[in-house]
Amino acid sequence: DYSALPPELTRAGRLDVIYFVDMPNAVEREAIFRIHMNKRDITFTDDLAEAVRATQGFNSAEIEQVVKDAHIMAVEDSNGTTGDFGMDALLVAVSKTNPLSVTSSAKVERMREWGKMYARNASHVDDSSTEVTTGVAAHLQRRARPAIRPVSR
């Protein structure tokens, strides 16, 4: 929430544009899985579609933790000989993870609403939601802080 930021950060020239980054969509979640598997040199031959569906509402850090947990389980199951795993291990790791979008759903929804009103959308961008609205200036004036300058295209 922008209103929670200290005035030193919100003065003119510091945060001229605010971007809101929402939870990743299916394509982004698959890419996040692949990034973290590649980082650990994991051979994964299964289709990731089931894991992508199971992680609806997960953020990128939670998906990274799922990959780490599945990797640890695979290493333990193989007595340290391999860290490769399949869909079963991923789904077990998913089931052990409580995503922020569930545990703090009201807070996440408030952040989404705030982001729609006061920030550019950095996720799933479309032209109708990328302009910084005049509501930002009004919000800041009510708080007696410098207004964010709208970004011109």
Coordinates of N, CA, C and O in Angstrom, one line a residue, residues 34-95:
R34 N 10.2 -23.6 -15.0 CA 11.4 -24.0 -15.8 C 12.7 -23.3 -15.4 O 13.7 -23.9 -15.4
I35 N 12.5 -22.0 -15.0 CA 13.7 -21.2 -14.6 C 14.3 -21.9 -13.3 O 15.5 -22.1 -13.3
H36 N 13.5 -22.3 -12.4 CA 14.0 -22.8 -11.1 C 14.5 -24.3 -11.3 O 15.4 -24.7 -10.6
M37 N 13.9 -25.0 -12.2 CA 14.4 -26.3 -12.5 C 15.7 -26.3 -13.2 O 16.7 -27.0 -12.9
N38 N 15.8 -25.4 -14.2 CA 17.1 -25.2 -14.9 C 18.2 -24.8 -14.0 O 19.4 -25.2 -14.1
K39 N 17.9 -23.9 -13.1 CA 18.9 -23.4 -12.1 C 19.5 -24.5 -11.3 O 20.6 -24.4 -10.9
R40 N 18.7 -25.6 -11.1 CA 19.2 -26.7 -10.3 C 19.6 -27.9 -11.1 O 19.7 -29.0 -10.6
D41 N 19.6 -27.7 -12.4 CA 20.0 -28.8 -13.4 C 19.1 -30.0 -13.2 O 19.6 -31.2 -13.1
I42 N 17.8 -29.8 -13.0 CA 16.8 -30.9 -12.8 C 16.3 -31.3 -14.2 O 15.9 -30.5 -15.0
T43 N 16.4 -32.7 -14.4 CA 15.8 -33.2 -15.6 C 14.4 -33.5 -15.3 O 14.0 -34.3 -14.4
F44 N 13.5 -32.9 -16.0 CA 12.0 -33.1 -15.8 C 11.4 -33.4 -17.1 O 11.3 -32.5 -18.0
T45 N 10.9 -34.6 -17.3 CA 10.4 -35.0 -18.6 C 8.8 -34.9 -18.7 O 8.3 -34.9 -19.7
D46 N 8.2 -34.7 -17.5 CA 6.7 -34.7 -17.5 C 6.3 -33.3 -18.1 O 7.0 -32.3 -18.0
D47 N 5.0 -33.3 -18.5 CA 4.4 -32.0 -18.9 C 4.1 -31.2 -17.7 O 3.5 -31.8 -16.7
L48 N 4.4 -30.0 -17.6 CA 4.1 -29.1 -16.5 C 2.7 -28.6 -16.3 O 2.4 -28.0 -15.3
A49 N 1.8 -29.0 -17.2 CA 0.5 -28.4 -17.2 C -0.3 -28.7 -15.9 O -1.0 -27.8 -15.4
E50 N -0.1 -29.9 -15.4 CA -0.8 -30.2 -14.1 C -0.3 -29.4 -13.0 O -1.1 -28.9 -12.1
A51 N 1.0 -29.2 -12.9 CA 1.6 -28.4 -11.8 C 1.2 -26.9 -12.0 O 1.0 -26.3 -11.0
V52 N 1.1 -26.5 -13.2 CA 0.7 -25.1 -13.5 C -0.7 -24.9 -13.0 O -1.0 -23.9 -12.3
R53 N -1.6 -25.8 -13.3 CA -3.0 -25.7 -12.8 C -3.1 -25.8 -11.3 O -3.8 -25.1 -10.7
A54 N -2.2 -26.6 -10.7 CA -2.3 -26.8 -9.2 C -1.7 -25.6 -8.5 O -2.0 -25.4 -7.3
T55 N -1.0 -24.7 -9.2 CA -0.4 -23.6 -8.5 C -1.1 -22.3 -8.9 O -0.5 -21.2 -8.7
Q56 N -2.3 -22.3 -9.3 CA -3.1 -21.1 -9.5 C -3.1 -20.3 -8.2 O -3.4 -20.8 -7.1
G57 N -2.8 -19.0 -8.3 CA -2.7 -18.2 -7.1 C -1.4 -18.2 -6.4 O -1.3 -17.5 -5.4
F58 N -0.4 -19.0 -6.8 CA 0.9 -19.0 -6.2 C 1.7 -17.8 -6.8 O 1.6 -17.5 -8.0
N59 N 2.5 -17.2 -6.0 CA 3.5 -16.2 -6.5 C 4.8 -16.9 -6.9 O 4.9 -18.1 -6.6
S60 N 5.7 -16.1 -7.4 CA 6.9 -16.8 -7.9 C 7.8 -17.4 -6.8 O 8.4 -18.4 -7.0
A61 N 7.8 -16.7 -5.7 CA 8.6 -17.3 -4.5 C 8.0 -18.6 -4.1 O 8.8 -19.5 -3.7
E62 N 6.7 -18.7 -4.1 CA 6.0 -19.9 -3.7 C 6.3 -21.1 -4.7 O 6.5 -22.2 -4.3
I63 N 6.3 -20.7 -5.9 CA 6.6 -21.7 -7.0 C 8.1 -22.2 -6.8 O 8.4 -23.4 -6.9
E64 N 9.0 -21.2 -6.5 CA 10.4 -21.6 -6.3 C 10.5 -22.6 -5.1 O 11.2 -23.5 -5.2
Q65 N 9.7 -22.3 -4.1 CA 9.8 -23.2 -2.9 C 9.2 -24.5 -3.2 O 9.8 -25.5 -2.7
V66 N 8.2 -24.6 -4.1 CA 7.7 -25.9 -4.5 C 8.8 -26.7 -5.2 O 9.0 -27.9 -4.9
V67 N 9.5 -26.1 -6.1 CA 10.6 -26.8 -6.8 C 11.7 -27.2 -5.8 O 12.2 -28.3 -5.9
K68 N 12.1 -26.3 -4.9 CA 13.1 -26.7 -3.9 C 12.6 -27.9 -3.1 O 13.4 -28.8 -2.8
D69 N 11.4 -27.9 -2.6 CA 10.9 -29.0 -1.8 C 10.8 -30.3 -2.5 O 11.2 -31.3 -2.0
A70 N 10.4 -30.2 -3.8 CA 10.3 -31.4 -4.6 C 11.8 -32.0 -4.8 O 12.0 -33.2 -4.8
H71 N 12.7 -31.1 -5.0 CA 14.1 -31.4 -5.3 C 14.7 -32.1 -4.0 O 15.3 -33.2 -4.1
I72 N 14.4 -31.5 -2.9 CA 14.9 -32.1 -1.6 C 14.3 -33.5 -1.4 O 15.0 -34.4 -1.0
M73 N 13.0 -33.6 -1.6 CA 12.3 -35.0 -1.5 C 13.0 -36.0 -2.4 O 13.2 -37.1 -2.1
A74 N 13.3 -35.5 -3.7 CA 13.9 -36.5 -4.6 C 15.3 -36.9 -4.2 O 15.6 -38.1 -4.3
V75 N 16.1 -36.0 -3.7 CA 17.4 -36.3 -3.2 C 17.3 -37.3 -2.0 O 18.1 -38.2 -2.0
E76 N 16.4 -37.0 -1.1 CA 16.3 -37.9 0.1 C 15.8 -39.3 -0.4 O 16.3 -40.3 0.2
D77 N 14.8 -39.3 -1.3 CA 14.3 -40.6 -1.8 C 15.4 -41.4 -2.5 O 15.3 -42.7 -2.5
S78 N 16.3 -40.8 -3.2 CA 17.3 -41.5 -3.9 C 18.6 -41.7 -3.2 O 19.6 -42.0 -3.8
N79 N 18.6 -41.4 -1.9 CA 19.8 -41.4 -1.1 C 21.0 -40.6 -1.6 O 22.1 -41.0 -1.6
G80 N 20.6 -39.4 -2.2 CA 21.6 -38.5 -2.7 C 22.2 -38.8 -4.0 O 23.1 -38.1 -4.5
T81 N 21.7 -39.8 -4.8 CA 22.2 -40.1 -6.1 C 21.7 -39.2 -7.2 O 22.3 -39.0 -8.1
T82 N 20.4 -38.7 -7.0 CA 19.9 -37.8 -8.1 C 18.9 -36.9 -7.4 O 18.3 -37.2 -6.4
G83 N 18.7 -35.7 -8.0 CA 17.8 -34.8 -7.6 C 16.6 -34.6 -8.6 O 15.8 -33.7 -8.4
D84 N 16.6 -35.5 -9.6 CA 15.6 -35.4 -10.6 C 14.3 -35.9 -10.0 O 14.3 -36.8 -9.2
F85 N 13.1 -35.4 -10.4 CA 11.9 -35.8 -9.9 C 10.8 -35.6 -11.0 O 11.0 -35.1 -12.0
G86 N 9.6 -36.2 -10.7 CA 8.5 -36.1 -11.6 C 7.3 -35.3 -11.0 O 7.4 -34.7 -10.0
M87 N 6.2 -35.5 -11.7 CA 5.0 -34.7 -11.4 C 4.5 -35.0 -10.0 O 4.1 -34.2 -9.2
D88 N 4.6 -36.3 -9.6 CA 4.2 -36.7 -8.2 C 4.9 -35.9 -7.1 O 4.2 -35.4 -6.2
A89 N 6.2 -35.7 -7.2 CA 6.9 -35.0 -6.2 C 6.5 -33.5 -6.2 O 6.4 -32.9 -5.2
L90 N 6.3 -33.0 -7.4 CA 5.9 -31.6 -7.5 C 4.5 -31.4 -6.9 O 4.3 -30.4 -6.1
L91 N 3.6 -32.3 -7.1 CA 2.2 -32.2 -6.6 C 2.2 -32.3 -5.0 O 1.4 -31.7 -4.3
V92 N 3.1 -33.2 -4.5 CA 3.2 -33.3 -3.1 C 3.7 -32.0 -2.5 O 3.2 -31.5 -1.5
A93 N 4.7 -31.4 -3.1 CA 5.3 -30.1 -2.6 C 4.2 -29.0 -2.7 O 4.1 -28.2 -1.8
V94 N 3.4 -29.0 -3.8 CA 2.3 -28.1 -3.9 C 1.3 -28.2 -2.8 O 0.9 -27.2 -2.2
S95 N 1.0 -29.5 -2.5 CA 0.0 -29.7 -1.4 C 0.5 -29.3 0.0 O -0.3 -29.0 0.9

